[in-house]
């Protein structure tokens, strides 16, 4: 039996992240990145937001959203570097940078969400 | 006279040339002439030394693929009049080494095609005396689309990854592997998975999607690859989570 | 056979700017570049969560910070990239997923449509939660 | 440098690949070479649309298939070969199913069959209307799994190496590099397909130049029944693209400019709304093409820029049926004629399609030269007689490809001796090619000579012929042979020199054209596809016989006749439409 690479698993993470980020990030980015800063809508009170974030389900969803989106980005960015800049020969560095970043980001995200409560 | 169109044809002679050059020819272009008719006119009447491949002139043998005004096309299914008033530029297919004029080396393509084991694999042959394998029209439809590939290589010429990454198996070969995987009579998907999933086979594809856009037979190799990735990934996940169930 | 590796065949290397050669390639690269902006937005949201966790003051600080013009511009650009990502993603999804209902493949546009529906519902849910339902 | 194999196949079409697979499966230690001037999957088998005949239904019988074939061939078929053929055909088609060929199916999953011209029962297997394409790709992909099959892709065979009445191999040019090599073998099978390009208006691809017929003829093997050329009644004007007979089998009508189903005037039955087997539009091809000529004479055809046409009417079949069973026809009409058969009439006219004659072989594909075999359209076994029935030839390439493969493998296993004389011959051939086909700028253009040959053939050896036109044509062809000696070659590169190949192909076609014209001239009767205006009746007394044409050392031809093998079906009148 031939060896198995982890490429398929990375691809699964990429895909899941693609769905998660497409479903949830636009709304969040629209609200917090554009609508509140520009004053189109008034931001929710701290108390309300805290309550929402403290809900275990929200924390779970946010964790997966952060982690998967990071892996999504890492994977896609890796291939953009390969193909766009034609630096496939540097793949070890690129991999370390991309997925390493995603792992660090995910751990940070988990820590953040954990320590609020 | 404006009943002629200028064809700028790429020329390359390995004996002398270091680079492609372009030669211009004026050819007639009646409504029913395809680009290939223009090339044949050049070869027969103007310049016998032009080299290119063709055979069926009905879009089925897959030999006449070239780059027409930057797009990969079957020259026997692309009408000259659509490019009026011209000029129309004819170059060899991209992403393949050029042997001569409009002729490219297809060796890489053929090797990759063979590597995915594109034939029916059975654990046990059914004896002829037992008749046919039953296959309902719906079962046939599962793989039919992927069996329509004429090996014209337009998809590979359109795919940047095929040009950038020499390891990438390419859209046509993967679609063909998928054709057999989805055929109910076949039992070889595991074997093909080993070939495809364990190296650059499919993971190099970043879903540029151009392959499906240029395919003259609507094979949709891009779709085949994504579907295949999903199957391969699920398969990996299973053997990752349940290693004891591995084959 | 020796001719397979013939040195005299003409090989044109891909140009570094190949993705400028066709509009569809450019669209592809833009789609891929969305990854950078998604990564940024994740960081941005994580900062938000941190601020919320640290109390009202730091939440207000975050709100002020996020209203700085440069940041707003960055976020508008990022938002357009994620939306581009979302649209291409939902449009292409039917290619990877062939769903069969009663032995017949569900047409691609229906799958895409159901994706868009899910997107709308998810966005509505987010807005409802954030804005205080 | 020389390459040696046990069996060498010239041609990678359906017949060649079937033979290769047969040998690889039965004799895995034999080394098999497939030498083909195009990549195998580009071979012209790829363009066959309609289907392949083989009895599978319970209400059908082998005898009926044999009878349809024999009467369709106007009793010129060898009946022992036909009986063997109809018996083996279903097994061959089934074998292809086991290799993955995507045959069209009935709702319950069984193989579906359709009606075809001249066949009294539904027995034509099909894969929508791309049957040849699917068959060829299935065979090609299957052949990839055998290590003992060595492919010489894009190698062009220029000569058979013969010593003392036995064939030892070939000389071929590798297109990519231009090198000329001898490839020797214990046995050689010619599978080079037909020669439609001898005519100007044909369904045949650019590669169908009668190469194998000329190779065998020059090597001393006789060609059989070369005067029988099939015109297919429904080709698209200008391109000659074929509109498959399956359109009529599914219920299409042929109508003239007055909207009449004119076939009723030519003894082909009465018009019925639904297709009736062996009647009207489902009559044999020779009769339908002849009826077209008569309609033109009566002024009932429609004039177009590309000559007179009649119309094929599919409109009443409906979009759903057309999409399901004839999608390629719709695609071709839309692409090349800008016509949608769902709502519009398709203009069609007879077009040169198939060669009944070819290298004379026995039932095992053996020719009169030891070690030389032939199978497929290049061969004349003969099961097609004076007129081939549609869908018999895709089955023929399988049945006789396999048989020739077995016979050649056996021969090669028991004849392992080699000849040194042929290496000297190969050296001579190399010199000839180098001198003869290198740059020469003074003479006439290849295309001009080719056009003249094609025009001559159309005018004198078309659907109707006469002694006068044929003997004139013989003179013209003779003269063209002379002029060919100084033909212009502008290309002096060794690499992928397609002009040199075109010149060699023209030489083959001139040989074949001569044999056609001379065979037709000698046959003073009308039978099947050979219609003489000066001898309008069939003459079983003198011509219930195969024409065998030999090449004399001085280049002239000698014709002799060989009796037809009759087993159970004595010659009778051909009756259709009842
Ligand atoms: C448009 C069309 C539709 C048809 N439809 C049907 C149908 O529905 N049913 C049916 O039964 N029949 C049909 N036929 C007929 C049938 O397809 C052919 O008779 C059959 O495919 C011939 O197969 P083959 O293997 O003999 O030759 P081909 O497939 O023509 O192969 C010839 C091979 O020989 C090689 N070759 C030739 N010369 C040389 C050389 N000098 N050196 C090296 N290699 C050489 C070529 O490269 C090629 O590989 C159709 C034919 C046409 C043209
Ligand atoms: S998938 Fe389409 S484009 Fe690619 S080789 Fe096959 S037919 Fe040609
Ligand atoms: S163009 Fe190339 S990257 Fe994938 S989707 Fe098609 S193979
Ligand atoms: S010549 Fe055959 S596909 Fe164009």
Short mmCIF file of N, CA, C and O in Angstrom, two decimals, chain D residues 239-286:
data_model
loop_
_atom_site.label_atom_id
_atom_site.label_comp_id
_atom_site.label_asym_id
_atom_site.label_seq_id
_atom_site.Cartn_x
_atom_site.Cartn_y
_atom_site.Cartn_z
N UNK D 239 -18.46 19.79 -46.83
CA UNK D 239 -17.51 19.13 -45.94
C UNK D 239 -17.46 17.63 -46.15
O UNK D 239 -16.46 17.00 -45.85
N UNK D 240 -18.55 17.05 -46.64
CA UNK D 240 -18.59 15.59 -46.75
C UNK D 240 -18.75 14.92 -45.41
O UNK D 240 -18.58 13.71 -45.28
N UNK D 241 -19.10 15.70 -44.39
CA UNK D 241 -19.30 15.09 -43.07
C UNK D 241 -20.52 14.18 -43.13
O UNK D 241 -21.54 14.51 -43.73
N UNK D 242 -20.37 13.02 -42.51
CA UNK D 242 -21.41 12.01 -42.59
C UNK D 242 -22.56 12.29 -41.63
O UNK D 242 -22.35 12.63 -40.48
N UNK D 243 -23.76 12.15 -42.15
CA UNK D 243 -24.94 12.12 -41.28
C UNK D 243 -25.35 10.65 -41.21
O UNK D 243 -25.77 10.07 -42.20
N UNK D 244 -25.19 10.08 -40.05
CA UNK D 244 -25.29 8.63 -39.94
C UNK D 244 -26.64 8.07 -40.37
O UNK D 244 -27.68 8.72 -40.25
N UNK D 245 -26.57 6.83 -40.86
CA UNK D 245 -27.77 6.10 -41.24
C UNK D 245 -28.72 5.93 -40.07
O UNK D 245 -29.92 5.73 -40.24
N UNK D 246 -28.18 6.03 -38.86
CA UNK D 246 -29.03 5.91 -37.68
C UNK D 246 -30.15 6.96 -37.70
O UNK D 246 -31.22 6.75 -37.15
N UNK D 247 -29.92 8.09 -38.38
CA UNK D 247 -30.98 9.10 -38.48
C UNK D 247 -32.19 8.51 -39.17
O UNK D 247 -33.33 8.79 -38.80
N UNK D 248 -31.92 7.70 -40.19
CA UNK D 248 -33.04 7.10 -40.92
C UNK D 248 -33.59 5.91 -40.15
O UNK D 248 -34.78 5.65 -40.15
N UNK D 249 -32.69 5.20 -39.46
CA UNK D 249 -33.16 4.07 -38.66
C UNK D 249 -34.09 4.55 -37.54
O UNK D 249 -35.01 3.87 -37.13
N UNK D 250 -33.85 5.76 -37.05
CA UNK D 250 -34.72 6.30 -36.01
C UNK D 250 -36.00 6.88 -36.60
O UNK D 250 -36.89 7.30 -35.87
N UNK D 251 -36.07 6.94 -37.93
CA UNK D 251 -37.33 7.37 -38.55
C UNK D 251 -37.24 8.59 -39.46
O UNK D 251 -38.26 9.14 -39.85
N UNK D 252 -36.03 9.01 -39.81
CA UNK D 252 -35.88 10.17 -40.71
C UNK D 252 -36.33 9.86 -42.12
O UNK D 252 -36.28 8.71 -42.57
N UNK D 253 -36.80 10.90 -42.85
CA UNK D 253 -37.25 10.73 -44.24
C UNK D 253 -36.26 11.38 -45.19
O UNK D 253 -35.66 12.41 -44.87
N UNK D 254 -36.14 10.80 -46.38
CA UNK D 254 -35.41 11.47 -47.46
C UNK D 254 -36.44 12.06 -48.40
O UNK D 254 -37.30 11.33 -48.92
N UNK D 255 -36.38 13.38 -48.64
CA UNK D 255 -37.37 13.99 -49.52
C UNK D 255 -36.70 14.84 -50.58
O UNK D 255 -35.62 15.38 -50.37
N UNK D 256 -37.34 14.95 -51.74
CA UNK D 256 -36.77 15.76 -52.81
C UNK D 256 -37.35 17.17 -52.76
O UNK D 256 -38.03 17.54 -51.79
N UNK D 257 -37.11 17.93 -53.82
CA UNK D 257 -37.47 19.34 -53.73
C UNK D 257 -38.99 19.54 -53.67
O UNK D 257 -39.46 20.57 -53.20
N UNK D 258 -39.74 18.54 -54.13
CA UNK D 258 -41.20 18.66 -54.04
C UNK D 258 -41.74 18.16 -52.70
O UNK D 258 -42.96 18.10 -52.50
N UNK D 259 -40.84 17.73 -51.83
CA UNK D 259 -41.29 17.22 -50.53
C UNK D 259 -41.71 15.77 -50.58
O UNK D 259 -42.28 15.27 -49.62
N UNK D 260 -41.45 15.07 -51.70
CA UNK D 260 -41.85 13.66 -51.81
C UNK D 260 -40.78 12.73 -51.29
O UNK D 260 -39.59 12.97 -51.49
N UNK D 261 -41.22 11.66 -50.65
CA UNK D 261 -40.27 10.61 -50.27
C UNK D 261 -40.03 9.78 -51.54
O UNK D 261 -40.65 8.75 -51.77
N UNK D 262 -39.05 10.25 -52.31
CA UNK D 262 -38.85 9.75 -53.67
C UNK D 262 -38.39 8.31 -53.76
O UNK D 262 -38.48 7.69 -54.82
N UNK D 263 -37.92 7.72 -52.67
CA UNK D 263 -37.39 6.36 -52.77
C UNK D 263 -38.46 5.37 -53.24
O UNK D 263 -38.16 4.34 -53.82
N UNK D 264 -39.76 5.74 -53.01
CA UNK D 264 -40.84 4.84 -53.44
C UNK D 264 -40.84 4.63 -54.96
O UNK D 264 -41.35 3.64 -55.45
N UNK D 265 -40.24 5.57 -55.69
CA UNK D 265 -40.21 5.42 -57.15
C UNK D 265 -39.09 4.49 -57.63
O UNK D 265 -38.92 4.28 -58.82
N UNK D 266 -38.28 3.99 -56.70
CA UNK D 266 -37.12 3.19 -57.14
C UNK D 266 -37.15 1.79 -56.57
O UNK D 266 -36.12 1.21 -56.21
N UNK D 267 -38.35 1.24 -56.46
CA UNK D 267 -38.48 -0.15 -56.03
C UNK D 267 -38.00 -0.39 -54.61
O UNK D 267 -37.46 -1.45 -54.30
N UNK D 268 -38.16 0.60 -53.75
CA UNK D 268 -37.68 0.41 -52.37
C UNK D 268 -38.83 0.34 -51.37
O UNK D 268 -38.62 0.47 -50.17
N UNK D 269 -40.05 0.16 -51.88
CA UNK D 269 -41.17 0.00 -50.96
C UNK D 269 -42.07 1.23 -50.94
O UNK D 269 -41.89 2.17 -51.70
N UNK D 270 -43.06 1.16 -50.05
CA UNK D 270 -44.03 2.24 -49.94
C UNK D 270 -43.75 3.06 -48.69
O UNK D 270 -43.34 2.51 -47.67
N UNK D 271 -43.98 4.37 -48.76
CA UNK D 271 -43.71 5.19 -47.58
C UNK D 271 -44.67 4.89 -46.44
O UNK D 271 -45.87 4.84 -46.65
N UNK D 272 -44.12 4.63 -45.29
CA UNK D 272 -44.90 4.47 -44.07
C UNK D 272 -44.41 5.54 -43.10
O UNK D 272 -43.27 5.95 -43.18
N UNK D 273 -45.27 5.95 -42.18
CA UNK D 273 -44.80 6.98 -41.24
C UNK D 273 -43.66 6.49 -40.36
O UNK D 273 -42.73 7.21 -40.06
N UNK D 274 -43.73 5.22 -39.94
CA UNK D 274 -42.67 4.68 -39.07
C UNK D 274 -41.68 3.90 -39.94
O UNK D 274 -42.05 3.37 -40.98
N UNK D 275 -40.41 3.83 -39.52
CA UNK D 275 -39.43 3.11 -40.33
C UNK D 275 -39.77 1.62 -40.45
O UNK D 275 -40.15 1.00 -39.46
N UNK D 276 -39.67 1.09 -41.67
CA UNK D 276 -39.88 -0.33 -41.90
C UNK D 276 -38.54 -0.92 -42.30
O UNK D 276 -37.86 -0.39 -43.17
N UNK D 277 -38.14 -2.01 -41.66
CA UNK D 277 -36.83 -2.58 -41.91
C UNK D 277 -36.70 -3.04 -43.37
O UNK D 277 -37.66 -3.54 -43.96
N UNK D 278 -35.50 -2.86 -43.93
CA UNK D 278 -35.21 -3.26 -45.31
C UNK D 278 -36.16 -2.60 -46.30
O UNK D 278 -36.47 -3.19 -47.34
N UNK D 279 -36.60 -1.38 -46.02
CA UNK D 279 -37.53 -0.73 -46.92
C UNK D 279 -37.27 0.77 -46.95
O UNK D 279 -36.76 1.33 -45.97
N UNK D 280 -37.61 1.42 -48.06
CA UNK D 280 -37.50 2.87 -48.17
C UNK D 280 -36.15 3.39 -47.66
O UNK D 280 -35.12 2.96 -48.11
N UNK D 281 -36.19 4.30 -46.69
CA UNK D 281 -34.95 4.90 -46.19
C UNK D 281 -34.01 3.86 -45.58
O UNK D 281 -32.83 4.13 -45.38
N UNK D 282 -34.55 2.70 -45.24
CA UNK D 282 -33.69 1.66 -44.69
C UNK D 282 -33.31 0.62 -45.74
O UNK D 282 -32.99 -0.53 -45.42
N UNK D 283 -33.33 1.03 -46.98
CA UNK D 283 -32.79 0.18 -48.03
C UNK D 283 -31.27 0.25 -47.99
O UNK D 283 -30.70 0.98 -47.19
N UNK D 284 -30.59 -0.52 -48.85
CA UNK D 284 -29.13 -0.52 -48.84
C UNK D 284 -28.57 0.76 -49.47
O UNK D 284 -29.25 1.42 -50.24
N UNK D 285 -27.33 1.06 -49.13
CA UNK D 285 -26.75 2.34 -49.53
C UNK D 285 -26.57 2.50 -51.02
O UNK D 285 -26.74 3.59 -51.57
N UNK D 286 -26.21 1.41 -51.69
CA UNK D 286 -26.00 1.54 -53.14
C UNK D 286 -27.29 2.00 -53.83
O UNK D 286 -27.29 2.93 -54.64
#
